[in-house]
Short mmCIF file of C-alpha atoms in Angstrom, two decimals:
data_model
loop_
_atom_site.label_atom_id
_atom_site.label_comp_id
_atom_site.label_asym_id
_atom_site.label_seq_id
_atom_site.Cartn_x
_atom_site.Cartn_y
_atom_site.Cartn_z
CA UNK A 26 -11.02 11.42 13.83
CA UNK A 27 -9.47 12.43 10.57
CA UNK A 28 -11.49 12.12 6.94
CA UNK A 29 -8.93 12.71 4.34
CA UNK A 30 -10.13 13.72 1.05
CA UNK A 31 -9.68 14.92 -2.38
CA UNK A 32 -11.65 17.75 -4.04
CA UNK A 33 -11.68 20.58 -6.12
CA UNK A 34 -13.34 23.36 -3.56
CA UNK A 35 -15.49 26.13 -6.14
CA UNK A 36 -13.67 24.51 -9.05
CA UNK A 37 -10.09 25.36 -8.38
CA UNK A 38 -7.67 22.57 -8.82
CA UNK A 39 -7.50 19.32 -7.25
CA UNK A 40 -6.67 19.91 -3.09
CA UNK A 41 -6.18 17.32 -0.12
CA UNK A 42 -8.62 17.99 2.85
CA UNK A 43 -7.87 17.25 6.28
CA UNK A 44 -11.02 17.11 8.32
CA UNK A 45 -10.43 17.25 11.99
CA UNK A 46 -13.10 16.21 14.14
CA UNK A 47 -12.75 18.84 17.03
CA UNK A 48 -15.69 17.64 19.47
CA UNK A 49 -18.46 19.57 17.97
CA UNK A 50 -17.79 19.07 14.57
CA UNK A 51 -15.39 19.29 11.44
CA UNK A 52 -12.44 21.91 11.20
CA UNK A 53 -10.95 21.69 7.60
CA UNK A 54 -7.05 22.12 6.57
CA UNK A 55 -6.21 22.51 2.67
CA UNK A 56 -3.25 21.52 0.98
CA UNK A 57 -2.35 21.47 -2.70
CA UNK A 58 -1.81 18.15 -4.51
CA UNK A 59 1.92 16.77 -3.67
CA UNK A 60 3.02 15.78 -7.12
CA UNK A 61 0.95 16.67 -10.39
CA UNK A 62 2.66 12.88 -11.41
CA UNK A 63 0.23 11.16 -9.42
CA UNK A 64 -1.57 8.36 -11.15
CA UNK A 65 -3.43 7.07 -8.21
CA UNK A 66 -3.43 7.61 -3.86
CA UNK A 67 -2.73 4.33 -2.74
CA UNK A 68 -3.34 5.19 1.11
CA UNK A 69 -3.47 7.93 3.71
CA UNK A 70 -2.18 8.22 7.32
CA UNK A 71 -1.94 10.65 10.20
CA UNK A 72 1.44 10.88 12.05
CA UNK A 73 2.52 11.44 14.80
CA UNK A 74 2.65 15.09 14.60
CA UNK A 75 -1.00 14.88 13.12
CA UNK A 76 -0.10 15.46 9.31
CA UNK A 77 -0.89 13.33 6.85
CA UNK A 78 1.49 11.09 4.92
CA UNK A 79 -0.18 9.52 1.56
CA UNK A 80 1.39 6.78 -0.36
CA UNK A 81 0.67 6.84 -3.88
CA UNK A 82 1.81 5.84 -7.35
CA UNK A 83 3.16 7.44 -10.03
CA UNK A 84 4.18 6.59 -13.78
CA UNK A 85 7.98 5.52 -13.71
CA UNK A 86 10.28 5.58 -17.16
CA UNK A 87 9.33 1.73 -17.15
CA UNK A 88 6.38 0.63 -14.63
CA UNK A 89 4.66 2.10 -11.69
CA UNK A 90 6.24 3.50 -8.56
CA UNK A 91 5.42 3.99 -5.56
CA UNK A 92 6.16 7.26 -3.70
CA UNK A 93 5.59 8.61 0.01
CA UNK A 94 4.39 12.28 0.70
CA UNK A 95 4.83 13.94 4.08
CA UNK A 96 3.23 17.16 5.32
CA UNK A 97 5.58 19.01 7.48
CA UNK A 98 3.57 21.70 8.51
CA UNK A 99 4.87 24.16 6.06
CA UNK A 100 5.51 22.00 2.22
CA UNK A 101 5.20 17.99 1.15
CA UNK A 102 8.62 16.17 1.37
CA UNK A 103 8.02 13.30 -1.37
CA UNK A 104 10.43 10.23 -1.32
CA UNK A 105 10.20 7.33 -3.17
CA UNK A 106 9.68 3.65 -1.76
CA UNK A 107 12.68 1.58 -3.51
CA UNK A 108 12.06 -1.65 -5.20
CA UNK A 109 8.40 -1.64 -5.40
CA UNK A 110 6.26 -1.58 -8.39
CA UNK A 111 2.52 -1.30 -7.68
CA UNK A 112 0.09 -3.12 -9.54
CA UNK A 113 -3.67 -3.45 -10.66
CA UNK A 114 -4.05 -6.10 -7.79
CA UNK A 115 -3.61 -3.91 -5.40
CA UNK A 116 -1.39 -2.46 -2.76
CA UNK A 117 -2.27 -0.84 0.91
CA UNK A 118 -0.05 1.59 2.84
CA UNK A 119 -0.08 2.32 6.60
CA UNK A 120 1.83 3.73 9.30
CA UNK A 121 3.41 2.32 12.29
CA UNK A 122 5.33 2.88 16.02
CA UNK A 123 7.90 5.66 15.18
CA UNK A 124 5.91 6.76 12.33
CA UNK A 125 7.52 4.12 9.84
CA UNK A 126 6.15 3.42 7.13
CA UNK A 127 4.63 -0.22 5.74
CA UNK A 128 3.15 -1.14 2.11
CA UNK A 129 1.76 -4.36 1.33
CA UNK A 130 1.71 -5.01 -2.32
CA UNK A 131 1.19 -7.57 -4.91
CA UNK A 132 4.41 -8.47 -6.79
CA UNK A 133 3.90 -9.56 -10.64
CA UNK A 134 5.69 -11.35 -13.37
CA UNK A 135 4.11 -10.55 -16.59
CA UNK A 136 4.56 -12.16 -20.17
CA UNK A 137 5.17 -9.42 -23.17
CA UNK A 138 1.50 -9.72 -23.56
CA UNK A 139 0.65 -8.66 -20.09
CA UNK A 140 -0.45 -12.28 -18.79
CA UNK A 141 -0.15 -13.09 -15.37
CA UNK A 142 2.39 -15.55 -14.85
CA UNK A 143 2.83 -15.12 -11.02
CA UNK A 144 1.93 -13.27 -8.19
CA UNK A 145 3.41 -13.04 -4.75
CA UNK A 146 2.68 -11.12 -1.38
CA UNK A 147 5.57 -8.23 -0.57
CA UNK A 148 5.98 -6.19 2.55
CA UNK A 149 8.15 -3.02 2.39
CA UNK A 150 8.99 -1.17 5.20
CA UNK A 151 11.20 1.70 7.20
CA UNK A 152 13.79 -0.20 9.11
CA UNK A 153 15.03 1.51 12.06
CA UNK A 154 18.07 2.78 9.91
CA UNK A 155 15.50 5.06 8.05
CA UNK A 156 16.29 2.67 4.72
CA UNK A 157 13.61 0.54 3.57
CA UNK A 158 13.34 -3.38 3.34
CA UNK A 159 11.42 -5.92 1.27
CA UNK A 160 10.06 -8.75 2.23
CA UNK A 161 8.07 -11.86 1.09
CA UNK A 162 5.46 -12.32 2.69
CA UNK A 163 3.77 -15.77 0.92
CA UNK A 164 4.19 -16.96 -2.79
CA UNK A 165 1.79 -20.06 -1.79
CA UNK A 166 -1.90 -20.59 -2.71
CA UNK A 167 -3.39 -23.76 -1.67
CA UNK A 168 -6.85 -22.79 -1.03
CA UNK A 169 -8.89 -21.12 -3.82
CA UNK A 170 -8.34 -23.26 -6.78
CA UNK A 171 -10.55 -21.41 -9.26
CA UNK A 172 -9.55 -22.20 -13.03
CA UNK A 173 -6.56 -22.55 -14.30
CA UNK A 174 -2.89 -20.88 -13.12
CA UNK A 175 -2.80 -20.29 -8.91
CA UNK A 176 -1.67 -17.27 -7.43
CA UNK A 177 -1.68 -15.00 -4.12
CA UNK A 178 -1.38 -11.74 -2.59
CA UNK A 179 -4.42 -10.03 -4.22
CA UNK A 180 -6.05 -6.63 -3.11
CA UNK A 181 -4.07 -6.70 0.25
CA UNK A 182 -5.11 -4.46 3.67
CA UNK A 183 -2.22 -3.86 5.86
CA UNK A 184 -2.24 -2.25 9.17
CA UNK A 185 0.48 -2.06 12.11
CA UNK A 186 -0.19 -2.51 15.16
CA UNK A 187 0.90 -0.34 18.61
CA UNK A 188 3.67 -3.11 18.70
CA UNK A 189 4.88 -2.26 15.07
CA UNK A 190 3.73 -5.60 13.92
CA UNK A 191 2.03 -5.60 10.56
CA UNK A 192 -0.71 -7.45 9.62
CA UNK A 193 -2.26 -7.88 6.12
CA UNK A 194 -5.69 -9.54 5.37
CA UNK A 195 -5.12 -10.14 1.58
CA UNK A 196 -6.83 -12.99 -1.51
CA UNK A 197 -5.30 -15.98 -3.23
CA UNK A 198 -5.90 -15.22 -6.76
CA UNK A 199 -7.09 -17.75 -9.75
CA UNK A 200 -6.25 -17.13 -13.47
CA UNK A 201 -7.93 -18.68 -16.50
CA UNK A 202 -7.36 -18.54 -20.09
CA UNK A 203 -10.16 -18.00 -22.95
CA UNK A 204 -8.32 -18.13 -25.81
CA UNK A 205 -6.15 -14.63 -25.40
CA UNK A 206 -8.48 -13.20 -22.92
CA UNK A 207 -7.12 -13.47 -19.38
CA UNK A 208 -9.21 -13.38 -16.46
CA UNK A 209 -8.12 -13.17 -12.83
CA UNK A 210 -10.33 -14.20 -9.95
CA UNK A 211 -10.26 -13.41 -6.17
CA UNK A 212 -11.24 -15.88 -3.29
CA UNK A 213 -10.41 -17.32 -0.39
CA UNK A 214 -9.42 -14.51 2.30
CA UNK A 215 -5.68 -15.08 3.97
CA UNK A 216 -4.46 -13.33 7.11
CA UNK A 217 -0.58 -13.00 7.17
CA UNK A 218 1.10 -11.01 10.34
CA UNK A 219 4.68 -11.17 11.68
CA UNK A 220 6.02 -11.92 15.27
CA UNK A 221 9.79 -12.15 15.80
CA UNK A 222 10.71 -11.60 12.07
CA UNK A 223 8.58 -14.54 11.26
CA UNK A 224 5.33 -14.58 9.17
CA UNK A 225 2.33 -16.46 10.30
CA UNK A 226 -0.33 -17.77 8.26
CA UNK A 227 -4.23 -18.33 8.27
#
């Protein structure tokens, strides 16, 4: 059992927290914040090796980013995930066989004035040649009809399996218009996962 953790221990600046359950109780490991350009953790993991690896995002010259940081054992070895622009509605990280990494993410189009237009369920990944792919996942919502403009992918969960097959338990999304205020509804609960490089739906 690992509880991962953020915290500032007698006031000091922010530090990670690794607490190990060792049979008895908790034994605690500290580590300094990977990258002071972190807007937000995303999600953290425990390899292989029993480190943690947190996906996060970070401010980017234009949008959001999305970046991977690995404890070694000695420093964090940050990389960014290519292609992949995080949003408010929500992204999850895990890891999977070989310690590759997976994000599920919600993948906007915006107007200038920041209104939805559309929405679509991503999957980025490690491919076995260490570079990562994206994937659509769905772009369809035909089940929560809400009010208004019909969308998917919101506030998605991903995990991977012992097989290395991911699934995601994510929302279809419904957007209405009052006058220039948007508002963007969740509902009806999807379950996507992939089997010989095809995605199922329920």
């Amino acid at each position: 059992i690992h509880l991962i953790f953020r915290g500032r221990p007698g006031g000091s600046t922010t530090q990670w927290a690794d607490a190990v359950y060792n049979g008895t109780g908790f034994s605690v490991s500290l580590f300094a914040n990977p990258d002071a350009a972190m807007d937000a953790p995303i999600d953290v993991a425990i390899n292989g090796d029993g480190f943690p690896v947190i996906g996060y995002r970070k401010a980017g010259l234009e949008s959001g980013e999305a970046w991977i940081a690995t404890w070694n054992g000695n420093a964090w070895l940050k990389e960014q995930i290519p292609g992949v622009t995080p949003s408010d509605l929500g992204a999850s990280f895990a890891i999977g066989s070989y310690d590759r990494e997976g994000l599920a993410w919600a993948a906007l189009v915006e107007s200038d004035d920041g209104i939805l237009l559309s929405s679509s369920l991503k999957y980025t990944f490690r491919d076995t040649d260490n570079s990562f792919r994206t994937e659509t996942v769905t772009v369809e919502n035909d089940g929560y009809a809400g009010s208004g403009n019909r969308f998917t992918g919101g506030r998605p969960i991903l995990t991977i399996d012992g097989t290395g097959r991911p699934h995601i338990l994510y929302s279809d999304i419904a957007v209405g218009m009052d006058g220039q205020t948007q508002t963007v509804s969740h509902g009806q609960l999807r379950y996507a996962w992939r089997r010989v490089n095809l995605w199922n739906h329920l």
